CSV table of C-alpha atoms and ligand atoms in Angstrom, one decimal:
chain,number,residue,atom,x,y,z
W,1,UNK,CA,227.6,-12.1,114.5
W,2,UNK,CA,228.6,-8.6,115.5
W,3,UNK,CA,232.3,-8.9,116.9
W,4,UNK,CA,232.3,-6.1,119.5
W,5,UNK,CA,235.5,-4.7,120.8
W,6,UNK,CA,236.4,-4.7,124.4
W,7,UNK,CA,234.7,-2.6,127.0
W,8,UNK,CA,237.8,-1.0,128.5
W,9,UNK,CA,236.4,0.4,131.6
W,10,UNK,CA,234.3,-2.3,132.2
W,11,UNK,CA,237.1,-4.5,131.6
W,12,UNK,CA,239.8,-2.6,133.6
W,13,UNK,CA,237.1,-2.5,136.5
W,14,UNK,CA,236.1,-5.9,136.8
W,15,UNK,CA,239.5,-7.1,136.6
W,16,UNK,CA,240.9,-5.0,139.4
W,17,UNK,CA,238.4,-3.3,141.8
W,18,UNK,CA,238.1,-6.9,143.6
W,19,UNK,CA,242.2,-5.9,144.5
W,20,UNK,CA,242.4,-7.0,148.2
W,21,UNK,CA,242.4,-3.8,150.5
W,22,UNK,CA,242.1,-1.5,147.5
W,23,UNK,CA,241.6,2.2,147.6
W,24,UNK,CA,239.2,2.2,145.1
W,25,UNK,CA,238.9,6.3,143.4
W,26,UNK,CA,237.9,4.7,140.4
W,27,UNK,CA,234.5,4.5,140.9
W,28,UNK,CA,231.9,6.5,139.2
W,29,UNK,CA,229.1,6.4,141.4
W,30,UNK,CA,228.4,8.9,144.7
W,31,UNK,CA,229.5,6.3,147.5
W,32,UNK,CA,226.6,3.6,147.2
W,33,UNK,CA,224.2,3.7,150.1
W,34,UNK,CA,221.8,1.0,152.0
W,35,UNK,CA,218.4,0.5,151.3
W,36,UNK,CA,218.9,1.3,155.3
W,37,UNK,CA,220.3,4.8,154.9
W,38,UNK,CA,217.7,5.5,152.0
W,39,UNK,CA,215.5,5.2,154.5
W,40,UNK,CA,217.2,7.7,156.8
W,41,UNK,CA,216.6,10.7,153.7
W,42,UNK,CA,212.6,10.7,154.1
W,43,UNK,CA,211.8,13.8,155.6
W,44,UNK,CA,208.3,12.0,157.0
W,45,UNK,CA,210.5,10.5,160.1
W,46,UNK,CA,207.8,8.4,160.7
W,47,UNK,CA,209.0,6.3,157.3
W,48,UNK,CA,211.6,2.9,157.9
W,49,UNK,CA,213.3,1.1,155.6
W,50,UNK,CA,210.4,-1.8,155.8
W,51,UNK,CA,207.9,0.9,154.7
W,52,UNK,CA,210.1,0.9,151.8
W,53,UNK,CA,208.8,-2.4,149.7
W,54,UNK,CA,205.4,-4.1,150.0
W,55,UNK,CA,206.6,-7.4,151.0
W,56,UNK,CA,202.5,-8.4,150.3
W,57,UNK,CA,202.6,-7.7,147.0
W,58,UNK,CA,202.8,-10.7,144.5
W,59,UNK,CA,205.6,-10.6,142.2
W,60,UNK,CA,204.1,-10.4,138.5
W,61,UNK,CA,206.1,-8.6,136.0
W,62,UNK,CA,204.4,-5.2,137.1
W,63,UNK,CA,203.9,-2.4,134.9
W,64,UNK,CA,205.9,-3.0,131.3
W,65,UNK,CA,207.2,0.2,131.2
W,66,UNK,CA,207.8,1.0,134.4
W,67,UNK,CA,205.1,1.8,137.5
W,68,UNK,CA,203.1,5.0,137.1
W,69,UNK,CA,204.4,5.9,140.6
W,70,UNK,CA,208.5,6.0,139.1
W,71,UNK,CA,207.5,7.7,136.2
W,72,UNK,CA,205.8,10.2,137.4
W,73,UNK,CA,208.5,11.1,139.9
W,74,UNK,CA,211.0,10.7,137.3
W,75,UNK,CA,209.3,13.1,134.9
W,76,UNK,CA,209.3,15.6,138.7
W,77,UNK,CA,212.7,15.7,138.4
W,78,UNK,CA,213.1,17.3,134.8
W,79,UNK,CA,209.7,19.7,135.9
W,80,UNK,CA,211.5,21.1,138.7
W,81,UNK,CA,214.5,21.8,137.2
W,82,UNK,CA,212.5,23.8,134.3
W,83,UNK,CA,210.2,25.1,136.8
W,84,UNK,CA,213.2,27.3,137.8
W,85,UNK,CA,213.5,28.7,134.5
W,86,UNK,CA,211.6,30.7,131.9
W,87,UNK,CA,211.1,28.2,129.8
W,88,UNK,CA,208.0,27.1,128.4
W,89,UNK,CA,208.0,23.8,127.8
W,90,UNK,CA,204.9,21.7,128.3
W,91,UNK,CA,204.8,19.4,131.9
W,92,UNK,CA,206.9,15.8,130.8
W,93,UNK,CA,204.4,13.2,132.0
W,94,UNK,CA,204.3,9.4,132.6
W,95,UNK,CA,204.6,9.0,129.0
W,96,UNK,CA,207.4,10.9,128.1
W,97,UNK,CA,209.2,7.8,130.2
W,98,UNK,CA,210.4,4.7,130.1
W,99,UNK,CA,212.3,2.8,132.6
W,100,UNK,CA,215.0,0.5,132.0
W,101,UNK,CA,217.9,-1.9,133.3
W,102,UNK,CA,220.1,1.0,134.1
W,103,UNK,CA,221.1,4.0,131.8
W,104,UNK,CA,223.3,1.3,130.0
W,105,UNK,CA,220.4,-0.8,128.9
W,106,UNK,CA,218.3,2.8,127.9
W,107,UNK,CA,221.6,3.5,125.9
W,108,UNK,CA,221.5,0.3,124.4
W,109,UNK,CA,217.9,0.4,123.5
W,110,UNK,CA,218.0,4.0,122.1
W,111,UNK,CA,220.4,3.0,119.5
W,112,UNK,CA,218.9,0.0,118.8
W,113,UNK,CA,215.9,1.9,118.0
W,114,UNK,CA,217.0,4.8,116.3
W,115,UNK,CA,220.1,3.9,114.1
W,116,UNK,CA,221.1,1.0,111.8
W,117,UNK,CA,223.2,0.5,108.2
W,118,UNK,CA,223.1,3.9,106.4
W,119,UNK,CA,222.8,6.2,109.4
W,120,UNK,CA,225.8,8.7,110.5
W,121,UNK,CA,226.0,9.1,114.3
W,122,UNK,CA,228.1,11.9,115.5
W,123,UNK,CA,229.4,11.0,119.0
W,124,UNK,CA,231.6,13.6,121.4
W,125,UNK,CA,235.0,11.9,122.6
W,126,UNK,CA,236.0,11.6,124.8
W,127,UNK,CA,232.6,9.4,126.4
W,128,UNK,CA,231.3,6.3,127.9
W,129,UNK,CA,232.6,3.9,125.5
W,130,UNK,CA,229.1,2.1,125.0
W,131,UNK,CA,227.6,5.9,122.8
W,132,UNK,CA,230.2,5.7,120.0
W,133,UNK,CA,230.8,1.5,119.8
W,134,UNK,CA,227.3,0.7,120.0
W,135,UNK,CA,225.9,2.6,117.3
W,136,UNK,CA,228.7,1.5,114.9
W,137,UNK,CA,228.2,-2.1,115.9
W,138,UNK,CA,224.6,-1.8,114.7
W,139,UNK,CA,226.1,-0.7,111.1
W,140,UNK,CA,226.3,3.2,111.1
W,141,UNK,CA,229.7,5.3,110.6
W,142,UNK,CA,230.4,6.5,113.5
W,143,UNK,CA,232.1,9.6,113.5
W,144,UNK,CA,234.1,11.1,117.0
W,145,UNK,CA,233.5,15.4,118.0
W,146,UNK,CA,236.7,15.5,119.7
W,147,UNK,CA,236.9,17.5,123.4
W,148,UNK,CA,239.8,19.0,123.8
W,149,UNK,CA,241.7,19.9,127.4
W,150,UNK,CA,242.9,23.5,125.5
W,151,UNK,CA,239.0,24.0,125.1
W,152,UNK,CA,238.4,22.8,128.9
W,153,UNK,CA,236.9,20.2,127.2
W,154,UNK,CA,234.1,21.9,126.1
W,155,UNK,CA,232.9,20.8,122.7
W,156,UNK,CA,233.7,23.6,119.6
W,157,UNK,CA,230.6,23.6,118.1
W,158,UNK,CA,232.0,25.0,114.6
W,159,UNK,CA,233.5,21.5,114.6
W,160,UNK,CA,229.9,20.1,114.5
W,161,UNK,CA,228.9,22.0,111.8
W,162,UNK,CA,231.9,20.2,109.4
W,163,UNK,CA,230.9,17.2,111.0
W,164,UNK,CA,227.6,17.1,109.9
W,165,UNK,CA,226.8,14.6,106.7
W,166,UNK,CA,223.7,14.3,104.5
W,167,UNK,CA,223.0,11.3,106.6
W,168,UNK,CA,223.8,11.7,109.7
W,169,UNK,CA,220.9,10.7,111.7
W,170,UNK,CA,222.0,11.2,115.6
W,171,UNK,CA,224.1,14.1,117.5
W,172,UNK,CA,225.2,12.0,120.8
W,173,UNK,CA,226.1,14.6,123.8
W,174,UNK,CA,227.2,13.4,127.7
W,175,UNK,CA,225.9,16.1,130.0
W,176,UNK,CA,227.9,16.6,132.6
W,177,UNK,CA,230.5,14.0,131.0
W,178,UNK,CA,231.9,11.2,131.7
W,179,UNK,CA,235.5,11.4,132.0
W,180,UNK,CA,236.2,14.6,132.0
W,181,UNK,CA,233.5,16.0,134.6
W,182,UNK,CA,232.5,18.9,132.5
W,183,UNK,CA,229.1,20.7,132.1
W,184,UNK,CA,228.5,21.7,128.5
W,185,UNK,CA,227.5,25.1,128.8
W,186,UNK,CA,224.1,26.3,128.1
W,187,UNK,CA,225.4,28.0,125.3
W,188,UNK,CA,226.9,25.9,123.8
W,189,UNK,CA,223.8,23.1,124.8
W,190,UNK,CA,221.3,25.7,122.4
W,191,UNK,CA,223.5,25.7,119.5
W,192,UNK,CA,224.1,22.3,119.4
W,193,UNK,CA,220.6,22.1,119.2
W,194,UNK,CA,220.3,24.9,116.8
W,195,UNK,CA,222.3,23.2,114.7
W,196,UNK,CA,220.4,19.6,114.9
W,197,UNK,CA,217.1,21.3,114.6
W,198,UNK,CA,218.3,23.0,111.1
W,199,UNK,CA,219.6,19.7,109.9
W,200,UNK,CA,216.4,17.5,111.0
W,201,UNK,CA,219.1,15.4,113.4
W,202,UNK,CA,217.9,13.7,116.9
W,203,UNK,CA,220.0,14.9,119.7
W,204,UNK,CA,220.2,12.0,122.4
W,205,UNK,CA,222.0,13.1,125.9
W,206,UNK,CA,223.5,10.5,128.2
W,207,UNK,CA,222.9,12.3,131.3
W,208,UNK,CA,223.4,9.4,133.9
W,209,UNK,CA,225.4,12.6,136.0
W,210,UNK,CA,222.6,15.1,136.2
W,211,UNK,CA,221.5,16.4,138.5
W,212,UNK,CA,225.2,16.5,140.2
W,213,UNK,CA,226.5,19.9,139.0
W,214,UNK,CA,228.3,20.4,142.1
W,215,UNK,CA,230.5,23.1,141.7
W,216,UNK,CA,229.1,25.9,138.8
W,217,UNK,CA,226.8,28.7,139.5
W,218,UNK,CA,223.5,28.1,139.6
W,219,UNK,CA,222.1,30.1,136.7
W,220,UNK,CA,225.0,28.3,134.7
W,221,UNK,CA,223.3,25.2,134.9
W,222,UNK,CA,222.3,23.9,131.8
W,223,UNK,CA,218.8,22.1,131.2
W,224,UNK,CA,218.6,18.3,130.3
W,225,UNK,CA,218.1,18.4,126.4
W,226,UNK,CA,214.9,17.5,126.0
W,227,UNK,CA,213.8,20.7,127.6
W,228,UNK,CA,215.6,22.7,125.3
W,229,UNK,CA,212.2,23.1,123.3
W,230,UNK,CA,213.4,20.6,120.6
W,231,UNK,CA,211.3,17.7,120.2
W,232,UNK,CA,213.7,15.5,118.6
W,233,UNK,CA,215.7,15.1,121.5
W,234,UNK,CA,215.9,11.7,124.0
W,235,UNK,CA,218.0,11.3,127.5
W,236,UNK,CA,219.0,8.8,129.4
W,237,UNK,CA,220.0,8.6,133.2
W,238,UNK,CA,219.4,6.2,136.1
W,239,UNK,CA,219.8,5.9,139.9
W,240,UNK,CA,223.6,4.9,139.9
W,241,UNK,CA,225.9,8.0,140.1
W,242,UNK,CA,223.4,11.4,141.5
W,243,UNK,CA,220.9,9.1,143.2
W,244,UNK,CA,224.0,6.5,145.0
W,245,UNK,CA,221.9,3.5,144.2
W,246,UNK,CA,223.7,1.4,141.2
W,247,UNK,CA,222.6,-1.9,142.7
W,248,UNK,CA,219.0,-1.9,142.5
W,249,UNK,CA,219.7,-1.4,138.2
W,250,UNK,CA,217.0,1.3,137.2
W,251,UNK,CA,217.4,3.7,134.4
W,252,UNK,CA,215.1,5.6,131.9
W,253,UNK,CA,214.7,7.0,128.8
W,254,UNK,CA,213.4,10.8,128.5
W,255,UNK,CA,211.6,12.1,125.2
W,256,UNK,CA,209.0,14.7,124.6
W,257,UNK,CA,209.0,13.2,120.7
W,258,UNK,CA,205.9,10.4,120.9
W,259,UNK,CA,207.7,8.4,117.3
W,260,UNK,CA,210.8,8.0,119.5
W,261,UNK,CA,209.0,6.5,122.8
W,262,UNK,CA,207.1,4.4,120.1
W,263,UNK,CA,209.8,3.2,118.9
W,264,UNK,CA,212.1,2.4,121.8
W,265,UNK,CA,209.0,0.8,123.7
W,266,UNK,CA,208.3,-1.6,120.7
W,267,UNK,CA,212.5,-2.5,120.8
W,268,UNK,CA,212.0,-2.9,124.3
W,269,UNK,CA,209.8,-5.7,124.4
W,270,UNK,CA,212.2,-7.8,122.4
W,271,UNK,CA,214.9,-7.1,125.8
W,272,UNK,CA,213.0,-6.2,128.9
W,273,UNK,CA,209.1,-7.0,129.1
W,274,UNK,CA,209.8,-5.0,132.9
W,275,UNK,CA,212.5,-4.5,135.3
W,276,UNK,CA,212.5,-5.6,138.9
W,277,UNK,CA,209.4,-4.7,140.6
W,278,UNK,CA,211.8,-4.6,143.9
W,279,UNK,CA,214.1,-2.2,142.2
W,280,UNK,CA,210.8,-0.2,140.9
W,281,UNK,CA,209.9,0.3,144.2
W,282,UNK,CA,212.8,1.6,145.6
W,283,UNK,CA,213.6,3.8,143.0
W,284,UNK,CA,210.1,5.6,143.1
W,285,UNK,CA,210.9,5.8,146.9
W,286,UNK,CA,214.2,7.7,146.5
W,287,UNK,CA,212.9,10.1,144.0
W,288,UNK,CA,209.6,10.5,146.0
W,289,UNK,CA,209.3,14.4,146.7
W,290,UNK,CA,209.8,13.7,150.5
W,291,UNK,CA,213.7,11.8,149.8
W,292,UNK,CA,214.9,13.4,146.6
W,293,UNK,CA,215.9,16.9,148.3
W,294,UNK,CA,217.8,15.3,151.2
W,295,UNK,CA,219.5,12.4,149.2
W,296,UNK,CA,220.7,14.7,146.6
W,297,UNK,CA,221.7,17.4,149.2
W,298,UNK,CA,224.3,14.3,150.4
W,299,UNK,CA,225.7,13.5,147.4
W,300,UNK,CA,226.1,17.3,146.5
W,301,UNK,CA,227.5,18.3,149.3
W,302,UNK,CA,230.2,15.0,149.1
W,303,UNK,CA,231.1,15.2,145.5
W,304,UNK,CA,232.1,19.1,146.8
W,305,UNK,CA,234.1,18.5,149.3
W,306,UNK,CA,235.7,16.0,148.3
W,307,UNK,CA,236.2,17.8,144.6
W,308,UNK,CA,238.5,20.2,146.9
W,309,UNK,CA,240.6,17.5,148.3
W,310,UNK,CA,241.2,16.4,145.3
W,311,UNK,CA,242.2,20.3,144.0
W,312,UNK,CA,244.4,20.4,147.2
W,313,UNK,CA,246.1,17.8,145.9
W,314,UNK,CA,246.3,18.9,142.5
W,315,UNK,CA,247.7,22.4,143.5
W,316,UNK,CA,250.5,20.5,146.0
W,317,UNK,CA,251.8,18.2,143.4
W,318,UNK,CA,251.3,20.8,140.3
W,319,UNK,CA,254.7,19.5,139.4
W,320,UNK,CA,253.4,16.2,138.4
W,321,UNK,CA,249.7,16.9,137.5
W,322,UNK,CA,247.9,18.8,135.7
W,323,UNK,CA,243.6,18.7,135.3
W,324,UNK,CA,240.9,20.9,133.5
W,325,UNK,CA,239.1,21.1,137.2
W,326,UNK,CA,235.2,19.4,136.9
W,327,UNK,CA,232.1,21.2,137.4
W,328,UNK,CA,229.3,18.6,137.9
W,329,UNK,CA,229.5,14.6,137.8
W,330,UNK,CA,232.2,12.8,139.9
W,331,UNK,CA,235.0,12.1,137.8
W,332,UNK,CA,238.2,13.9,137.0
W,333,UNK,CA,240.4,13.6,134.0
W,334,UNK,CA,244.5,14.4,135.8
W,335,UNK,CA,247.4,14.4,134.1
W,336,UNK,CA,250.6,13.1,135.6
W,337,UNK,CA,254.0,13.3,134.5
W,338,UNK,CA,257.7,12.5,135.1
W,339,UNK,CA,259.8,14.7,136.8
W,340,UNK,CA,261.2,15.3,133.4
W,341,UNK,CA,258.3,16.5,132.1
W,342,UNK,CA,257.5,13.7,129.6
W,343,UNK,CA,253.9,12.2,130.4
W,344,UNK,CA,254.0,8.7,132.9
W,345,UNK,CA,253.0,6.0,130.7
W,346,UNK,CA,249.1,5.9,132.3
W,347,UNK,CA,248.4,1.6,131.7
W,348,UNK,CA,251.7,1.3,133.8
W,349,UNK,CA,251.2,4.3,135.9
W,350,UNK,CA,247.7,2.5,137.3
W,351,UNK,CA,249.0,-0.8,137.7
W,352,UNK,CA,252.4,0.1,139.4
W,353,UNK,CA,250.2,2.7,142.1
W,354,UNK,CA,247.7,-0.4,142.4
W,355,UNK,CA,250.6,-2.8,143.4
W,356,UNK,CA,252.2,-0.3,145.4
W,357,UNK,CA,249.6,1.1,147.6
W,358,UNK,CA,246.7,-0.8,146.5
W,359,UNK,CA,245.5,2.8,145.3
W,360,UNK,CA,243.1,2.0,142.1
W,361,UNK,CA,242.2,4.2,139.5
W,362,UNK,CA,241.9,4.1,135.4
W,363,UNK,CA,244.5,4.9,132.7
W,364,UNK,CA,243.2,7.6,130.1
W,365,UNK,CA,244.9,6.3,127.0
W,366,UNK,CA,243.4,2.5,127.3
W,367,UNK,CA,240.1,3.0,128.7
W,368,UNK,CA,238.8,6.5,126.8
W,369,UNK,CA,241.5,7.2,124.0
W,370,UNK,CA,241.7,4.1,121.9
W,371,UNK,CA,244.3,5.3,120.0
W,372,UNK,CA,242.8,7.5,118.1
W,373,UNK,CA,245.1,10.5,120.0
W,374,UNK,CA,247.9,11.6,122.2
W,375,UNK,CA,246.1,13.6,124.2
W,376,UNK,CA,245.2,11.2,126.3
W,377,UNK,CA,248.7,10.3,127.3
W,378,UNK,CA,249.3,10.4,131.0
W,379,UNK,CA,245.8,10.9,131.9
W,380,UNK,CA,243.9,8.9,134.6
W,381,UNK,CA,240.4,9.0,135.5
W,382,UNK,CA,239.7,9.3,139.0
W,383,UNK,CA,236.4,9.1,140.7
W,384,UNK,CA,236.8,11.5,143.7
W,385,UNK,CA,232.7,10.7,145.1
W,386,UNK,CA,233.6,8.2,147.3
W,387,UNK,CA,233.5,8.3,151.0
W,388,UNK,CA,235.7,11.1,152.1
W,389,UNK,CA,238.3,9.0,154.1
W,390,UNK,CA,238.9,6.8,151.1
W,391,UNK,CA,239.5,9.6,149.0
W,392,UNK,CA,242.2,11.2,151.8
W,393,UNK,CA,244.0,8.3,152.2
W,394,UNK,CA,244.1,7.5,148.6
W,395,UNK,CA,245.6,10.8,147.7
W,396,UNK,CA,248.1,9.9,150.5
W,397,UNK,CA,249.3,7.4,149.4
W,398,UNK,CA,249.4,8.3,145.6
W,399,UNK,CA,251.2,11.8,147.1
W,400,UNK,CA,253.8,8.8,148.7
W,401,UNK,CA,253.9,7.2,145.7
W,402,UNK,CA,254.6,10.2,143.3
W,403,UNK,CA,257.9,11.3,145.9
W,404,UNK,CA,259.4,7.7,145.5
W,405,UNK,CA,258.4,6.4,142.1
W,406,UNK,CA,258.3,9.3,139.9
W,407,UNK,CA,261.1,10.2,137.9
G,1,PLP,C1,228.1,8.1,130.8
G,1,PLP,C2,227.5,6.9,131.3
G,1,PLP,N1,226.4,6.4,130.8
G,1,PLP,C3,225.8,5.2,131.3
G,1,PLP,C4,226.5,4.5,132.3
G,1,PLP,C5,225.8,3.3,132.8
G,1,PLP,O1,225.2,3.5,134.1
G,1,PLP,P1,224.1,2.6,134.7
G,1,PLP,O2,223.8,1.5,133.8
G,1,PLP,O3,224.7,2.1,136.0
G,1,PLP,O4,223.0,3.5,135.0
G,1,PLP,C6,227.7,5.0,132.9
G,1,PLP,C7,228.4,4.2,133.9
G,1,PLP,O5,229.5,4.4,134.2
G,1,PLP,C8,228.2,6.2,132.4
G,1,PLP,O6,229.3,6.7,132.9
């Protein structure tokens, strides 16, 4: 049996975001919302929250790969955001897409489908744990394209290049990422794939973020992958973090290359057969052309505010922290240290601010370095797109704690 190592973040978060009265910034989601408040984005006023399932409709396993209605509104969302380019790229359609349990099943499945003994993945690091220990657990060398803060965490795509084996199979990009918060650049985005197109190598993009690039200009905003006019290209994303809807578990997988839906649809049948036909429903609600605008508009215009109370607080305590400031997504990599300039040790850093003030958020070095480098010392991830008051009070108590504790 495959002996998987320890899902840090999912470990660290089950373990303490239960914390009685916790200030939870550790969350990576824009502030959940209600089936309720869904209901409340629907420009047609007319709509309710009732109008929202079909409470008639008998529960059979729907669909298999998702209902025609979700995919189609799902493919909307990557035609719209080309539409307002010059790019060429033919219309995605229904089957371009397939839905899943989340963007962690579609990341799950992609591997599964895609790489095994023999193959080289290239993964950047710092990521979601899941796109480097996943494909290594099914048997390929897994090797780690390093983001560093001196580069703003942008990925150094000469580093690719030496990266690059015979075998290597799989370039796997996080756009906007997850921790850091930061948009790989468009070009950088083209010569990554300039690069994978020369070597024959599938590019697959977690982008569970997108569309949440919050604070960068909007001609800067790069393109999902697979509209990058390479084929061999697949993305993943789901309704937790830009859409606020993690509960109701819907994800998809994006590809314009018909081998690689064949191929993850015949995986899928082993894992999925469909997913909730409840969930389904809401999700092609929310992305319906009359709620998308307005319920992204929300979590756009939170994750900005709230991105410059967190700068505030940044620039007040630049003493003890330090960040490469996010441009999309809603997570922040900070840095604290001692008064003595030596980095806090950030395990004991997050449990000490928990205890103290019940303020939670994730240490750096456990949950995204692994030891593989320093560079994670002192650093915390904090998810800053939670509801606004949380986020103030949070940041004053951790401004409390950082006068008395830190040394
Ligand atoms: C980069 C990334 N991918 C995938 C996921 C899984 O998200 P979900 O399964 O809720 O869609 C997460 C969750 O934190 C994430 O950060």
């Amino acid at each position: 049996m495959v002996k998987l190592p320890p899902f840090e973040v999912e470990q660290w978060m089950d373990k303490y975001e239960n914390t009685p009265g916790v200030l939870n910034i550790a969350e990576t989601c824009c502030s959940s919302i209600s089936i309720n408040r869904l209901a409340q984005f629907n420009s047609d006023q007319q709509a309710d929250a009732h109008q929202l399932i079909d409470f008639s409709k008998p529960m059979t396993y729907g669909p298999i790969l998702g209902s025609d209605e979700l995919r189609r509104n799902i493919a909307a969302t990557y035609n719209e955001d080309e539409s307002k380019t010059n790019t060429q790229t033919p219309l995605l359609t229904t089957d371009n897409i397939i839905v899943t349990q989340g963007a962690i099943a579609a990341n799950h499945l992609v591997f599964y489908s895609l790489v095994g003994p023999g193959d080289h993945v290239i993964s950047v690091f710092p990521t979601y744990q899941q796109l480097y220990t996943i494909p290594e657990s099914l048997g390929a060398a897994v090797s780690l394209w390093k983001l560093k803060p001196e580069d703003g965490y942008v990925p150094d795509v000469t580093e690719l290049e030496s990266l690059i084996k015979s075998n290597t199979k799989m370039i796997v990009i996080n756009n906007p990422n997850n921790p850091t918060g930061v948009t790989i650049p468009k070009e950088v985005l083209s010569e990554i794939i300039r690069i994978a197109r020369k070597h024959d190598i599938i590019v697959f993009s977690d982008e569970v973020y997108r569309p949440l690039f919050h604070s960068i200009e909007p001609d800067k905003i790069p393109l999902s992958a697979i509209s990058m006019g390479y084929p061999k290209t697949v993305a993943t994303s789901s309704m937790s973090k830009a859409w606020a809807l993690a509960g109701i578990r819907v994800g998809w997988i994006a590809s314009r290359d018909p081998s690689i839906i064949q191929a993850v649809a015949s995986a899928r049948d082993y894992t999925t057969i469909s997913v909730s036909q409840l969930d389904d429903q809401i999700a092609r609600y929310a992305l319906s052309a009359s709620v998308r605008p307005q319920l992204i508009a929300r979590n756009m215009s939170l994750a900005r505010s709230n991105l410059k109370i967190l700068e505030q607080f940044v620039a007040e305590h630049s003493n003890t922290c330090t960040w490469v400031k996010p441009t999309a997504g809603t997570t922040a990599l900070v840095r604290f240290r001692n008064k003595d300039g030596t980095p806090v040790d950030d395990e004991q850093f997050c449990k000490d601010v928990l205890e103290k003030t019940k303020v939670m958020f994730l240490p750096g070095s456990r949950c995204f370095g692994h030891g593989q480098t320093s560079s994670f010392d002192g650093t915390v991830r904090i998810g800053y797109v939670s509801e606004t008051e949380v986020l103030r009070q949070a940041l004053e108590e951790l401004g409390g704690y950082i006068t008395d504790y830190l040394k």
